[in-house]
Amino acid sequence: MGKIRVNNIRLYAYHGCLEEEALIGSEYRVDIEIQANLDVAKTSDALEDTVDYVHINSIVKEEMQIRSKLLEHVAQRIIRRIFSELNTVSEINVSVSKLNPPIGGDVESVAIILQEKRI
């Protein structure tokens, strides 16, 4: 087993419960950590034997463009897609952060973190 991390995927999207968030949008950061069997890839040196982090990045970018009120909903969609499209992934940890959230204070970010294991 091994872990692959794709850190600090930065995007602009339109999530949130406020109408202004749908119009103006905000900056987001997504961090993904997956656990998968990397034993074959360690010796084969072949991309098809590992989890392609370009594929992970593409999933994140596509799902972040679908508007949701809650970051939890976006993160769950990302998890479902990764499990659906990347069969060797056994566990996923996803963090979605909204940078400079409109919450009436000087706050750098808010984040949700979801972790799931393949059933």
mmCIF file of N, CA, C and O in Angstrom, residues 1-2 4 36-52 88:
data_model
loop_
_atom_site.group_PDB
_atom_site.id
_atom_site.type_symbol
_atom_site.label_atom_id
_atom_site.label_comp_id
_atom_site.label_asym_id
_atom_site.label_seq_id
_atom_site.Cartn_x
_atom_site.Cartn_y
_atom_site.Cartn_z
ATOM 1 N N MET A 1 0.844 -1.188 0.000
ATOM 2 C CA MET A 1 0.000 0.000 0.000
ATOM 3 C C MET A 1 0.880 1.240 0.000
ATOM 4 O O MET A 1 2.042 1.198 0.367
ATOM 5 N N GLY A 2 0.282 2.324 -0.407
ATOM 6 C CA GLY A 2 0.976 3.596 -0.401
ATOM 7 C C GLY A 2 -0.028 4.733 -0.474
ATOM 8 O O GLY A 2 -1.233 4.503 -0.596
ATOM 9 N N ILE A 4 -0.864 8.690 -2.171
ATOM 10 C CA ILE A 4 -0.583 9.726 -3.159
ATOM 11 C C ILE A 4 -1.342 10.968 -2.721
ATOM 12 O O ILE A 4 -2.532 10.896 -2.395
ATOM 13 N N ALA A 36 -3.724 3.551 -1.920
ATOM 14 C CA ALA A 36 -3.897 2.553 -2.972
ATOM 15 C C ALA A 36 -2.747 1.556 -2.919
ATOM 16 O O ALA A 36 -1.698 1.823 -2.333
ATOM 17 N N ASN A 37 -2.959 0.431 -3.568
ATOM 18 C CA ASN A 37 -1.903 -0.560 -3.681
ATOM 19 C C ASN A 37 -0.947 -0.101 -4.774
ATOM 20 O O ASN A 37 -1.289 -0.085 -5.949
ATOM 21 N N LEU A 38 0.260 0.278 -4.378
ATOM 22 C CA LEU A 38 1.271 0.778 -5.302
ATOM 23 C C LEU A 38 2.401 -0.222 -5.522
ATOM 24 O O LEU A 38 3.439 0.114 -6.095
ATOM 25 N N ASP A 39 2.196 -1.461 -5.075
ATOM 26 C CA ASP A 39 3.255 -2.472 -5.159
ATOM 27 C C ASP A 39 3.715 -2.719 -6.586
ATOM 28 O O ASP A 39 4.918 -2.786 -6.851
ATOM 29 N N VAL A 40 2.800 -2.866 -7.522
ATOM 30 C CA VAL A 40 3.181 -3.127 -8.911
ATOM 31 C C VAL A 40 3.911 -1.926 -9.493
ATOM 32 O O VAL A 40 4.940 -2.059 -10.156
ATOM 33 N N ALA A 41 3.400 -0.736 -9.227
ATOM 34 C CA ALA A 41 4.006 0.484 -9.780
ATOM 35 C C ALA A 41 5.442 0.689 -9.296
ATOM 36 O O ALA A 41 6.269 1.228 -10.032
ATOM 37 N N LYS A 42 5.743 0.232 -8.086
ATOM 38 C CA LYS A 42 7.095 0.395 -7.542
ATOM 39 C C LYS A 42 8.143 -0.297 -8.402
ATOM 40 O O LYS A 42 9.274 0.167 -8.483
ATOM 41 N N THR A 43 7.763 -1.384 -9.037
ATOM 42 C CA THR A 43 8.730 -2.115 -9.849
ATOM 43 C C THR A 43 8.520 -1.948 -11.348
ATOM 44 O O THR A 43 9.472 -2.015 -12.112
ATOM 45 N N SER A 44 7.275 -1.702 -11.767
ATOM 46 C CA SER A 44 6.998 -1.640 -13.207
ATOM 47 C C SER A 44 7.401 -0.316 -13.843
ATOM 48 O O SER A 44 7.706 -0.264 -15.024
ATOM 49 N N ASP A 45 7.336 0.771 -13.065
ATOM 50 C CA ASP A 45 7.620 2.107 -13.594
ATOM 51 C C ASP A 45 6.652 2.474 -14.721
ATOM 52 O O ASP A 45 6.992 3.191 -15.651
ATOM 53 N N ALA A 46 5.407 1.965 -14.630
ATOM 54 C CA ALA A 46 4.405 2.196 -15.673
ATOM 55 C C ALA A 46 3.212 2.977 -15.099
ATOM 56 O O ALA A 46 2.676 2.618 -14.043
ATOM 57 N N LEU A 47 2.813 4.006 -15.801
ATOM 58 C CA LEU A 47 1.708 4.858 -15.352
ATOM 59 C C LEU A 47 0.423 4.074 -15.136
ATOM 60 O O LEU A 47 -0.324 4.344 -14.191
ATOM 61 N N GLU A 48 0.157 3.087 -15.978
ATOM 62 C CA GLU A 48 -1.090 2.327 -15.848
ATOM 63 C C GLU A 48 -1.130 1.471 -14.578
ATOM 64 O O GLU A 48 -2.191 0.960 -14.212
ATOM 65 N N ASP A 49 -0.019 1.357 -13.868
ATOM 66 C CA ASP A 49 0.025 0.559 -12.642
ATOM 67 C C ASP A 49 -0.110 1.395 -11.371
ATOM 68 O O ASP A 49 0.008 0.868 -10.269
ATOM 69 N N THR A 50 -0.362 2.682 -11.537
ATOM 70 C CA THR A 50 -0.500 3.552 -10.375
ATOM 71 C C THR A 50 -1.772 4.374 -10.506
ATOM 72 O O THR A 50 -2.560 4.196 -11.431
ATOM 73 N N VAL A 51 -1.967 5.286 -9.598
ATOM 74 C CA VAL A 51 -3.080 6.226 -9.671
ATOM 75 C C VAL A 51 -2.549 7.505 -10.304
ATOM 76 O O VAL A 51 -1.644 8.142 -9.764
ATOM 77 N N ASP A 52 -3.087 7.851 -11.439
ATOM 78 C CA ASP A 52 -2.630 9.023 -12.189
ATOM 79 C C ASP A 52 -3.147 10.293 -11.528
ATOM 80 O O ASP A 52 -4.343 10.560 -11.512
ATOM 81 N N THR A 88 -8.191 1.152 -8.095
ATOM 82 C CA THR A 88 -7.163 0.742 -7.137
ATOM 83 C C THR A 88 -7.176 1.578 -5.852
ATOM 84 O O THR A 88 -6.489 1.233 -4.893
#
